[in-house]
Amino acid sequence: MRRAVCIGLLCLLTDMTAAADYRVDAQNYRDYLHRLQPGDRLLLVSGDYRQGLPLHNLSGRTGQPIVIEAADPAVPPRFIARPRANTVSLVNVRHLVLRHLELDGRSQPVDAVKAEGHSRYADHITLESLHIHDHAASQQNVGISTKCPALGWVVRGNRIERVGTGMYFGDSDGSDPFVGGVIEANRIVHTLGYNLQIKHQTTRPAEYADRYDTVIRYNLFSKSDAVAGPQARPNVLLGHVPLRGAGSEDRYLVYGNLFLHNPSEALLQAEGRVAVYDNVFINGSGDAIHIQPHNDVPRDMAIFSNTVLASDTGILVRQGKGAAWRQRVIANVVAASHPVLGGEAAHNVMLAYRPDFLNLAAAELTARLLADAQPPDRLPAALASELAAYPDWQGASRPGARVAPAVLRMPEALWP
């Protein structure tokens, strides 16, 4: 018995002390990739890294992820794209953190970060404070992409610019679902196509059978300098979750974001099960929100407490033929040529389009629009209580959105 206890204690102590820090440079870093174990950190010194970052068959653990990050976040290592290879390649990985890296595409036709199509899974991946730029050889080149089943990603505080598509999660046929993600405080600008697309889902792997919400919050999505034409896409497109069985009760929660300008498409297009609240939408060249069929139809949706300034349609809801789902449009402040079309609309403040407000700081927009409106009634107590169940809802006292502090720190929020 004493021997068994001693062996158990030794195993516990070994597990607690196994984690290691490896400080590496551009010449030797790849020699260490296969050594990484739960809790290890690979600290990359500054410099140009030209051999990519293939992260294959690596697994951390809950509370002990494998971390790959800059040795000095103030001087991040720069990974320079190379032909015919995605810069960060993920294959069969879990509990992995990447932080404070620069990924320079140099206009090569590759992706910056990709969970590869031949991978069986890429679960619990955190991508934080990455600077991804110049991956714009075509719209097909993506800043962050998944092409295998992916559960529990956190994509936080990244700057993505001058890319074909900012983030693309899932596959075009609805396979390889992106499940239970958190996408927050990212700045995505200067994209040829989408800032963000999450594809529709047809099925769900058995190990992902629980109910999940994917949260999209406190981001800035801008296509201010996009051009109309065959590559035109919405800033954000959200496809449906599985129509039945595992995953069919999942939702997208889209809140606290700033959506800016698109010359030919809506700022947000969505179907399926989505809640859209506390966002600011500004489009001087067209529409703001399109709730409409894409690969299926809009299902139960709530669009509430948003502030919209749009030169054409503010909020458009198109149901699928014969659909019995509800799309509620509640307590929004909408200044547009056509403020609200379709849906179950109630307690909205609808105003004429105000092009003179396009240059207002985003934080000022709601108050300035409400100053031109009749004082709105307070929401009925039962409705306010229902909406308060949504995470971080800010709109109990008046219609419209408040801009999150994380968004206000981004330059475009000050001068759209």
Tab-separated table of C-alpha atoms in Angstrom:
chain	number	residue	atom	x	y	z
A	1	MET	CA	0.000	0.000	0.000
A	2	ARG	CA	2.790	2.406	0.935
A	3	ARG	CA	4.513	1.632	-2.374
A	4	ALA	CA	1.312	2.382	-4.327
A	5	VAL	CA	0.869	5.708	-2.522
A	6	CYS	CA	4.482	6.677	-3.206
A	7	ILE	CA	4.161	5.802	-6.885
A	8	GLY	CA	0.946	7.833	-7.112
A	9	LEU	CA	2.584	10.816	-5.423
A	10	LEU	CA	5.593	10.552	-7.711
A	11	CYS	CA	3.332	10.557	-10.773
A	12	LEU	CA	1.486	13.608	-9.486
A	13	LEU	CA	4.698	15.507	-8.801
A	14	THR	CA	6.098	14.511	-12.184
A	15	ASP	CA	2.959	15.784	-13.904
A	16	MET	CA	3.124	19.085	-12.001
A	17	THR	CA	6.771	19.710	-12.886
A	18	ALA	CA	6.799	18.424	-16.463
A	19	ALA	CA	5.875	21.726	-18.152
A	20	ALA	CA	8.845	23.505	-19.726
A	21	ASP	CA	9.652	26.821	-21.382
A	22	TYR	CA	11.704	26.712	-24.576
A	23	ARG	CA	13.220	29.957	-25.836
A	24	VAL	CA	13.914	29.567	-29.555
A	25	ASP	CA	14.785	31.566	-32.653
A	26	ALA	CA	14.163	31.457	-36.389
A	27	GLN	CA	16.936	28.896	-36.936
A	28	ASN	CA	16.006	26.238	-34.394
A	29	TYR	CA	12.295	26.618	-33.528
A	30	ARG	CA	11.076	23.725	-35.675
A	31	ASP	CA	13.345	21.328	-33.802
A	32	TYR	CA	11.202	21.875	-30.706
A	33	LEU	CA	7.702	21.499	-32.142
A	34	HIS	CA	7.536	17.723	-31.738
A	35	ARG	CA	8.672	17.993	-28.089
A	36	LEU	CA	5.767	20.104	-26.874
A	37	GLN	CA	3.702	18.590	-24.065
A	38	PRO	CA	0.769	19.892	-21.977
A	39	GLY	CA	1.727	23.093	-20.188
A	40	ASP	CA	4.839	23.758	-22.300
A	41	ARG	CA	5.552	27.194	-23.744
A	42	LEU	CA	7.501	27.847	-26.931
A	43	LEU	CA	8.863	31.411	-26.676
A	44	LEU	CA	9.817	32.850	-30.051
A	45	VAL	CA	12.374	35.648	-30.098
A	46	SER	CA	11.913	38.466	-32.617
A	47	GLY	CA	13.029	37.958	-36.195
A	48	ASP	CA	11.797	36.674	-39.549
A	49	TYR	CA	10.577	33.067	-39.562
A	50	ARG	CA	10.450	31.638	-43.087
A	51	GLN	CA	9.663	27.937	-42.548
A	52	GLY	CA	6.074	28.195	-41.372
A	53	LEU	CA	4.521	26.794	-38.210
A	54	PRO	CA	3.257	23.230	-38.797
A	55	LEU	CA	1.434	22.187	-35.618
A	56	HIS	CA	0.471	18.560	-36.122
A	57	ASN	CA	-0.584	15.891	-33.607
A	58	LEU	CA	-0.143	18.096	-30.545
A	59	SER	CA	-2.410	17.952	-27.501
A	60	GLY	CA	-2.414	20.046	-24.387
A	61	ARG	CA	-4.988	19.565	-21.661
A	62	THR	CA	-7.696	21.604	-19.982
A	63	GLY	CA	-5.831	24.081	-17.795
A	64	GLN	CA	-2.511	23.037	-19.373
A	65	PRO	CA	-2.548	24.145	-23.001
A	66	ILE	CA	0.512	24.157	-25.199
A	67	VAL	CA	1.394	27.841	-25.686
A	68	ILE	CA	3.347	29.291	-28.612
A	69	GLU	CA	3.960	33.012	-28.262
A	70	ALA	CA	6.370	35.896	-28.636
A	71	ALA	CA	9.184	35.971	-26.104
A	72	ASP	CA	8.628	39.764	-26.108
A	73	PRO	CA	5.088	40.788	-27.167
A	74	ALA	CA	6.371	44.295	-27.953
A	75	VAL	CA	8.582	42.823	-30.716
A	76	PRO	CA	6.601	39.903	-32.141
A	77	PRO	CA	8.209	37.298	-34.384
A	78	ARG	CA	7.206	37.659	-38.028
A	79	PHE	CA	6.220	34.568	-39.995
A	80	ILE	CA	6.623	35.217	-43.707
A	81	ALA	CA	4.395	33.237	-46.069
A	82	ARG	CA	5.961	30.739	-48.451
A	83	PRO	CA	4.509	29.205	-51.618
A	84	ARG	CA	2.190	26.180	-51.460
A	85	ALA	CA	1.997	25.975	-47.658
A	86	ASN	CA	-0.332	27.634	-45.178
A	87	THR	CA	1.761	29.541	-42.659
A	88	VAL	CA	0.201	28.090	-39.491
A	89	SER	CA	-1.022	24.586	-40.305
A	90	LEU	CA	-3.185	22.802	-37.717
A	91	VAL	CA	-3.716	19.031	-37.935
A	92	ASN	CA	-5.151	16.913	-35.096
A	93	VAL	CA	-4.539	19.425	-32.308
A	94	ARG	CA	-6.266	20.242	-29.013
A	95	HIS	CA	-5.757	22.820	-26.253
A	96	LEU	CA	-3.325	25.002	-28.140
A	97	VAL	CA	-2.686	28.755	-27.696
A	98	LEU	CA	-1.005	31.078	-30.223
A	99	ARG	CA	-0.290	34.645	-29.071
A	100	HIS	CA	1.522	37.788	-30.237
A	101	LEU	CA	2.658	36.634	-33.678
A	102	GLU	CA	2.801	38.540	-36.969
A	103	LEU	CA	1.764	36.623	-40.085
A	104	ASP	CA	2.884	38.441	-43.236
A	105	GLY	CA	1.347	37.004	-46.403
A	106	ARG	CA	3.532	38.830	-48.938
A	107	SER	CA	0.619	38.262	-51.383
A	108	GLN	CA	1.292	34.523	-51.586
A	109	PRO	CA	-1.848	32.482	-52.445
A	110	VAL	CA	-1.980	30.754	-49.038
A	111	ASP	CA	-3.859	31.099	-45.742
A	112	ALA	CA	-2.353	32.545	-42.586
A	113	VAL	CA	-3.897	30.082	-40.073
A	114	LYS	CA	-5.667	26.962	-41.301
A	115	ALA	CA	-7.106	23.876	-39.636
A	116	GLU	CA	-6.446	21.657	-42.620
A	117	GLY	CA	-9.076	19.669	-44.468
A	118	HIS	CA	-7.333	16.338	-43.817
A	119	SER	CA	-7.301	16.946	-40.056
A	120	ARG	CA	-9.768	14.906	-37.990
A	121	TYR	CA	-10.265	17.704	-35.457
A	122	ALA	CA	-8.891	21.015	-34.156
A	123	ASP	CA	-10.448	21.641	-30.749
A	124	HIS	CA	-10.003	24.278	-28.036
A	125	ILE	CA	-7.678	26.516	-30.044
A	126	THR	CA	-6.978	30.072	-28.837
A	127	LEU	CA	-5.691	32.664	-31.315
A	128	GLU	CA	-4.917	35.903	-29.518
A	129	SER	CA	-3.250	39.197	-30.459
A	130	LEU	CA	-2.145	38.045	-33.908
A	131	HIS	CA	-1.418	40.575	-36.655
A	132	ILE	CA	-2.429	38.970	-39.947
A	133	HIS	CA	-1.929	40.990	-43.112
A	134	ASP	CA	-1.347	40.890	-46.875
A	135	HIS	CA	-2.956	37.542	-47.616
A	136	ALA	CA	-4.936	38.954	-50.547
A	137	ALA	CA	-3.723	37.182	-53.673
A	138	SER	CA	-7.426	36.328	-54.136
A	139	GLN	CA	-10.653	36.235	-52.186
A	140	GLN	CA	-9.930	32.560	-51.458
A	141	ASN	CA	-6.941	33.404	-49.261
A	142	VAL	CA	-8.041	33.607	-45.642
A	143	GLY	CA	-6.665	35.041	-42.434
A	144	ILE	CA	-8.094	32.292	-40.194
A	145	SER	CA	-9.810	29.213	-41.647
A	146	THR	CA	-11.138	25.840	-40.477
A	147	LYS	CA	-11.772	22.944	-42.834
A	148	CYS	CA	-12.218	20.211	-40.233
A	149	PRO	CA	-14.540	19.840	-37.212
A	150	ALA	CA	-13.586	22.558	-34.724
A	151	LEU	CA	-14.891	22.926	-31.168
A	152	GLY	CA	-14.305	25.599	-28.565
A	153	TRP	CA	-12.142	28.107	-30.454
A	154	VAL	CA	-11.373	31.496	-28.905
A	155	VAL	CA	-10.337	34.130	-31.476
A	156	ARG	CA	-9.563	37.274	-29.519
A	157	GLY	CA	-7.908	40.631	-30.024
A	158	ASN	CA	-6.514	39.962	-33.490
A	159	ARG	CA	-5.832	42.550	-36.198
A	160	ILE	CA	-6.608	41.228	-39.680
A	161	GLU	CA	-6.186	43.477	-42.715
A	162	ARG	CA	-5.538	43.317	-46.444
A	163	VAL	CA	-6.679	39.728	-46.848
A	164	GLY	CA	-8.991	37.936	-49.263
A	165	THR	CA	-11.376	36.825	-46.493
A	166	GLY	CA	-10.849	37.654	-42.835
A	167	MET	CA	-12.213	34.510	-41.152
A	168	TYR	CA	-13.911	31.521	-42.792
A	169	PHE	CA	-15.160	28.741	-40.529
A	170	GLY	CA	-16.623	25.501	-41.883
A	171	ASP	CA	-16.825	24.103	-45.386
A	172	SER	CA	-18.882	25.080	-48.408
A	173	ASP	CA	-20.948	21.864	-48.342
A	174	GLY	CA	-21.975	22.288	-44.685
A	175	SER	CA	-19.571	19.678	-43.360
A	176	ASP	CA	-16.815	20.290	-40.789
A	177	PRO	CA	-18.808	22.406	-38.333
A	178	PHE	CA	-17.412	25.247	-36.253
A	179	VAL	CA	-19.008	24.803	-32.814
A	180	GLY	CA	-19.082	26.776	-29.578
A	181	GLY	CA	-16.625	29.482	-30.617
A	182	VAL	CA	-15.939	32.899	-29.117
A	183	ILE	CA	-14.921	35.597	-31.614
A	184	GLU	CA	-14.245	38.824	-29.738
A	185	ALA	CA	-12.432	42.162	-29.894
A	186	ASN	CA	-11.001	41.583	-33.368
A	187	ARG	CA	-10.412	44.329	-35.931
A	188	ILE	CA	-11.049	43.044	-39.465
A	189	VAL	CA	-10.683	45.562	-42.298
A	190	HIS	CA	-9.663	45.812	-45.962
A	191	THR	CA	-10.955	42.418	-47.102
A	192	LEU	CA	-11.823	41.482	-50.671
A	193	GLY	CA	-14.669	39.241	-49.534
A	194	TYR	CA	-16.181	38.582	-46.129
A	195	ASN	CA	-14.752	39.939	-42.926
A	196	LEU	CA	-16.270	36.806	-41.336
A	197	GLN	CA	-18.230	33.864	-42.661
A	198	ILE	CA	-19.434	30.877	-40.638
A	199	LYS	CA	-20.828	28.247	-42.962
A	200	HIS	CA	-24.072	26.381	-42.507
A	201	GLN	CA	-23.900	22.978	-40.812
A	202	THR	CA	-25.525	19.778	-42.023
A	203	THR	CA	-24.394	17.314	-39.333
A	204	ARG	CA	-22.578	17.317	-36.013
A	205	PRO	CA	-19.946	14.791	-34.804
A	206	ALA	CA	-21.113	12.670	-31.884
A	207	GLU	CA	-18.533	14.180	-29.540
A	208	TYR	CA	-20.011	17.664	-30.211
A	209	ALA	CA	-23.580	16.617	-29.383
A	210	ASP	CA	-24.139	19.061	-26.498
A	211	ARG	CA	-25.886	22.395	-27.013
A	212	TYR	CA	-23.528	25.315	-27.756
A	213	ASP	CA	-23.726	29.041	-28.443
A	214	THR	CA	-21.180	30.723	-30.691
A	215	VAL	CA	-20.516	34.259	-29.442
A	216	ILE	CA	-19.461	37.115	-31.751
A	217	ARG	CA	-18.857	40.250	-29.673
A	218	TYR	CA	-16.953	43.522	-29.488
A	219	ASN	CA	-15.476	43.240	-32.995
A	220	LEU	CA	-15.030	45.832	-35.689
A	221	PHE	CA	-16.091	44.618	-39.147
A	222	SER	CA	-15.349	47.104	-41.930
A	223	LYS	CA	-15.459	46.972	-45.727
A	224	SER	CA	-15.236	50.730	-46.147
A	225	ASP	CA	-12.832	50.534	-49.088
A	226	ALA	CA	-14.310	47.441	-50.794
A	227	VAL	CA	-15.301	47.651	-54.446
A	228	ALA	CA	-18.538	46.429	-56.010
A	229	GLY	CA	-18.359	43.525	-58.426
A	230	PRO	CA	-18.200	39.729	-58.526
A	231	GLN	CA	-16.232	39.583	-55.245
A	232	ALA	CA	-18.785	41.621	-53.298
A	233	ARG	CA	-19.812	39.951	-50.058
A	234	PRO	CA	-21.500	41.013	-46.796
A	235	ASN	CA	-19.197	41.984	-43.958
A	236	VAL	CA	-20.519	39.013	-41.963
A	237	LEU	CA	-22.520	35.990	-43.136
A	238	LEU	CA	-23.885	33.410	-40.697
A	239	GLY	CA	-25.263	30.106	-41.956
A	240	HIS	CA	-27.707	27.845	-40.172
A	241	VAL	CA	-26.945	25.216	-37.521
A	242	PRO	CA	-28.060	21.585	-38.114
A	243	LEU	CA	-31.748	21.482	-38.946
A	244	ARG	CA	-32.485	18.538	-36.670
A	245	GLY	CA	-30.793	16.405	-34.071
A	246	ALA	CA	-27.517	17.318	-32.373
A	247	GLY	CA	-26.784	21.038	-32.703
A	248	SER	CA	-30.235	22.088	-33.872
A	249	GLU	CA	-30.796	24.166	-30.716
A	250	ASP	CA	-27.485	26.049	-31.009
A	251	ARG	CA	-27.496	29.825	-31.492
A	252	TYR	CA	-25.270	32.644	-32.643
A	253	LEU	CA	-25.121	35.549	-30.191
A	254	VAL	CA	-23.966	38.668	-32.033
A	255	TYR	CA	-23.589	41.650	-29.722
A	256	GLY	CA	-21.540	44.746	-28.997
A	257	ASN	CA	-19.994	44.920	-32.492
A	258	LEU	CA	-19.412	47.828	-34.846
A	259	PHE	CA	-20.237	47.173	-38.527
A	260	LEU	CA	-18.996	49.770	-41.013
A	261	HIS	CA	-19.864	50.344	-44.672
A	262	ASN	CA	-20.224	48.061	-47.644
A	263	PRO	CA	-20.710	49.454	-51.155
A	264	SER	CA	-22.893	46.649	-52.533
A	265	GLU	CA	-23.961	44.131	-49.862
A	266	ALA	CA	-25.512	44.218	-46.407
A	267	LEU	CA	-23.324	44.579	-43.350
A	268	LEU	CA	-24.801	41.425	-41.789
A	269	GLN	CA	-26.645	38.539	-43.444
A	270	ALA	CA	-27.963	35.653	-41.390
A	271	GLU	CA	-30.265	32.657	-41.340
A	272	GLY	CA	-30.925	29.945	-38.758
A	273	ARG	CA	-31.024	30.759	-35.016
A	274	VAL	CA	-29.440	34.116	-34.198
A	275	ALA	CA	-29.727	36.894	-31.624
A	276	VAL	CA	-28.414	40.280	-32.797
A	277	TYR	CA	-28.295	42.995	-30.143
A	278	ASP	CA	-26.362	46.025	-28.871
A	279	ASN	CA	-24.582	46.477	-32.219
A	280	VAL	CA	-23.982	49.668	-34.206
A	281	PHE	CA	-24.413	49.421	-38.002
A	282	ILE	CA	-23.316	52.287	-40.265
A	283	ASN	CA	-23.544	52.010	-44.041
A	284	GLY	CA	-23.476	55.085	-46.221
A	285	SER	CA	-23.725	52.960	-49.383
A	286	GLY	CA	-26.640	50.592	-48.863
A	287	ASP	CA	-28.263	48.165	-46.446
A	288	ALA	CA	-27.445	47.167	-42.882
A	289	ILE	CA	-29.120	43.888	-41.773
A	290	HIS	CA	-30.518	41.153	-44.030
A	291	ILE	CA	-32.283	38.250	-42.350
A	292	GLN	CA	-33.040	35.982	-45.296
A	293	PRO	CA	-32.856	32.434	-46.682
A	294	HIS	CA	-29.452	31.273	-47.874
A	295	ASN	CA	-28.928	27.515	-47.496
A	296	ASP	CA	-32.059	27.197	-45.362
A	297	VAL	CA	-34.365	29.838	-43.852
A	298	PRO	CA	-34.298	32.194	-40.888
A	299	ARG	CA	-35.530	30.353	-37.817
A	300	ASP	CA	-36.266	31.859	-34.409
A	301	MET	CA	-34.416	35.164	-34.285
A	302	ALA	CA	-34.241	38.243	-32.085
A	303	ILE	CA	-32.936	41.542	-33.438
A	304	PHE	CA	-33.064	44.097	-30.629
A	305	SER	CA	-31.377	47.140	-29.109
A	306	ASN	CA	-29.290	47.901	-32.195
A	307	THR	CA	-28.525	51.313	-33.662
A	308	VAL	CA	-28.634	51.478	-37.465
A	309	LEU	CA	-27.719	54.273	-39.886
A	310	ALA	CA	-28.124	53.110	-43.496
A	311	SER	CA	-28.679	54.897	-46.779
A	312	ASP	CA	-31.086	52.230	-48.033
A	313	THR	CA	-32.714	49.494	-45.892
A	314	GLY	CA	-32.008	49.322	-42.181
A	315	ILE	CA	-33.413	45.910	-41.178
A	316	LEU	CA	-34.859	43.518	-43.750
A	317	VAL	CA	-36.497	40.211	-42.771
A	318	ARG	CA	-37.445	37.694	-45.463
A	319	GLN	CA	-38.995	34.443	-44.292
A	320	GLY	CA	-38.791	31.231	-46.215
A	321	LYS	CA	-41.959	30.141	-47.960
A	322	GLY	CA	-44.390	28.666	-45.473
A	323	ALA	CA	-41.944	29.019	-42.571
A	324	ALA	CA	-43.476	29.151	-39.080
A	325	TRP	CA	-40.467	30.597	-37.272
A	326	ARG	CA	-40.481	33.976	-35.524
A	327	GLN	CA	-38.145	36.868	-36.276
A	328	ARG	CA	-38.675	39.657	-33.744
A	329	VAL	CA	-37.372	43.187	-34.312
A	330	ILE	CA	-37.537	45.074	-31.007
A	331	ALA	CA	-36.296	48.359	-29.533
A	332	ASN	CA	-33.910	49.275	-32.324
A	333	VAL	CA	-33.054	52.823	-33.375
A	334	VAL	CA	-33.048	52.830	-37.174
A	335	ALA	CA	-32.357	55.829	-39.401
A	336	ALA	CA	-32.631	54.646	-43.001
A	337	SER	CA	-34.460	55.266	-46.253
A	338	HIS	CA	-36.444	52.102	-45.435
A	339	PRO	CA	-36.014	51.568	-41.687
A	340	VAL	CA	-37.654	48.161	-41.035
A	341	LEU	CA	-39.125	45.769	-43.601
A	342	GLY	CA	-40.654	42.513	-42.359
A	343	GLY	CA	-40.455	40.633	-39.105
A	344	GLU	CA	-42.460	41.169	-35.917
A	345	ALA	CA	-41.568	44.797	-35.225
A	346	ALA	CA	-42.289	46.503	-31.902
A	347	HIS	CA	-40.950	49.402	-29.829
A	348	ASN	CA	-38.539	50.540	-32.541
A	349	VAL	CA	-37.572	54.175	-33.174
A	350	MET	CA	-37.660	54.692	-36.942
A	351	LEU	CA	-36.213	57.827	-38.517
A	352	ALA	CA	-35.251	59.182	-41.900
A	353	TYR	CA	-31.716	58.554	-43.104
A	354	ARG	CA	-29.225	61.135	-41.822
A	355	PRO	CA	-26.151	61.281	-44.097
A	356	ASP	CA	-24.816	64.161	-42.008
A	357	PHE	CA	-24.373	61.676	-39.149
A	358	LEU	CA	-21.970	59.411	-41.060
A	359	ASN	CA	-18.964	61.164	-39.572
A	360	LEU	CA	-20.122	60.995	-35.990
A	361	ALA	CA	-18.065	58.942	-33.584
A	362	ALA	CA	-19.886	55.652	-33.078
A	363	ALA	CA	-20.323	56.319	-29.369
A	364	GLU	CA	-22.379	59.432	-30.136
A	365	LEU	CA	-24.724	58.001	-32.732
A	366	THR	CA	-27.509	56.548	-30.582
A	367	ALA	CA	-27.910	59.669	-28.447
A	368	ARG	CA	-27.875	61.999	-31.457
A	369	LEU	CA	-30.534	59.956	-33.256
A	370	LEU	CA	-32.748	59.768	-30.163
A	371	ALA	CA	-32.466	63.534	-29.749
A	372	ASP	CA	-34.362	63.879	-33.053
A	373	ALA	CA	-37.103	61.421	-32.073
A	374	GLN	CA	-40.134	61.427	-29.859
A	375	PRO	CA	-39.198	60.115	-26.405
A	376	PRO	CA	-39.628	56.332	-26.630
A	377	ASP	CA	-41.749	54.421	-24.172
A	378	ARG	CA	-40.033	52.056	-21.781
A	379	LEU	CA	-40.183	48.407	-22.731
A	380	PRO	CA	-42.904	46.417	-20.969
A	381	ALA	CA	-41.464	44.810	-17.857
A	382	ALA	CA	-42.112	41.273	-19.079
A	383	LEU	CA	-40.319	41.944	-22.381
A	384	ALA	CA	-37.377	43.650	-20.671
A	385	SER	CA	-37.075	40.666	-18.336
A	386	GLU	CA	-37.065	38.283	-21.289
A	387	LEU	CA	-34.352	40.214	-23.112
A	388	ALA	CA	-32.271	40.516	-19.953
A	389	ALA	CA	-31.646	36.762	-20.181
A	390	TYR	CA	-29.299	37.407	-23.115
A	391	PRO	CA	-25.664	37.764	-21.991
A	392	ASP	CA	-24.406	41.318	-21.382
A	393	TRP	CA	-27.505	43.046	-22.754
A	394	GLN	CA	-27.158	46.792	-22.146
A	395	GLY	CA	-30.509	48.131	-23.277
A	396	ALA	CA	-32.891	48.085	-20.332
A	397	SER	CA	-33.596	51.823	-20.185
A	398	ARG	CA	-33.783	52.992	-23.815
A	399	PRO	CA	-33.752	51.684	-27.411
A	400	GLY	CA	-30.576	51.404	-29.416
A	401	ALA	CA	-27.035	50.273	-28.698
A	402	ARG	CA	-24.172	51.295	-26.479
A	403	VAL	CA	-20.719	50.885	-27.971
A	404	ALA	CA	-18.468	48.548	-26.015
A	405	PRO	CA	-15.207	49.971	-24.608
A	406	ALA	CA	-13.189	47.356	-26.506
A	407	VAL	CA	-14.605	48.689	-29.782
A	408	LEU	CA	-14.144	52.337	-28.856
A	409	ARG	CA	-10.404	51.774	-28.610
A	410	MET	CA	-10.298	50.936	-32.319
A	411	PRO	CA	-9.556	53.910	-34.624
A	412	GLU	CA	-12.509	53.429	-36.971
A	413	ALA	CA	-14.952	53.709	-34.053
A	414	LEU	CA	-13.828	57.289	-33.563
A	415	TRP	CA	-13.871	58.322	-37.214
A	416	PRO	CA	-16.063	56.106	-39.394
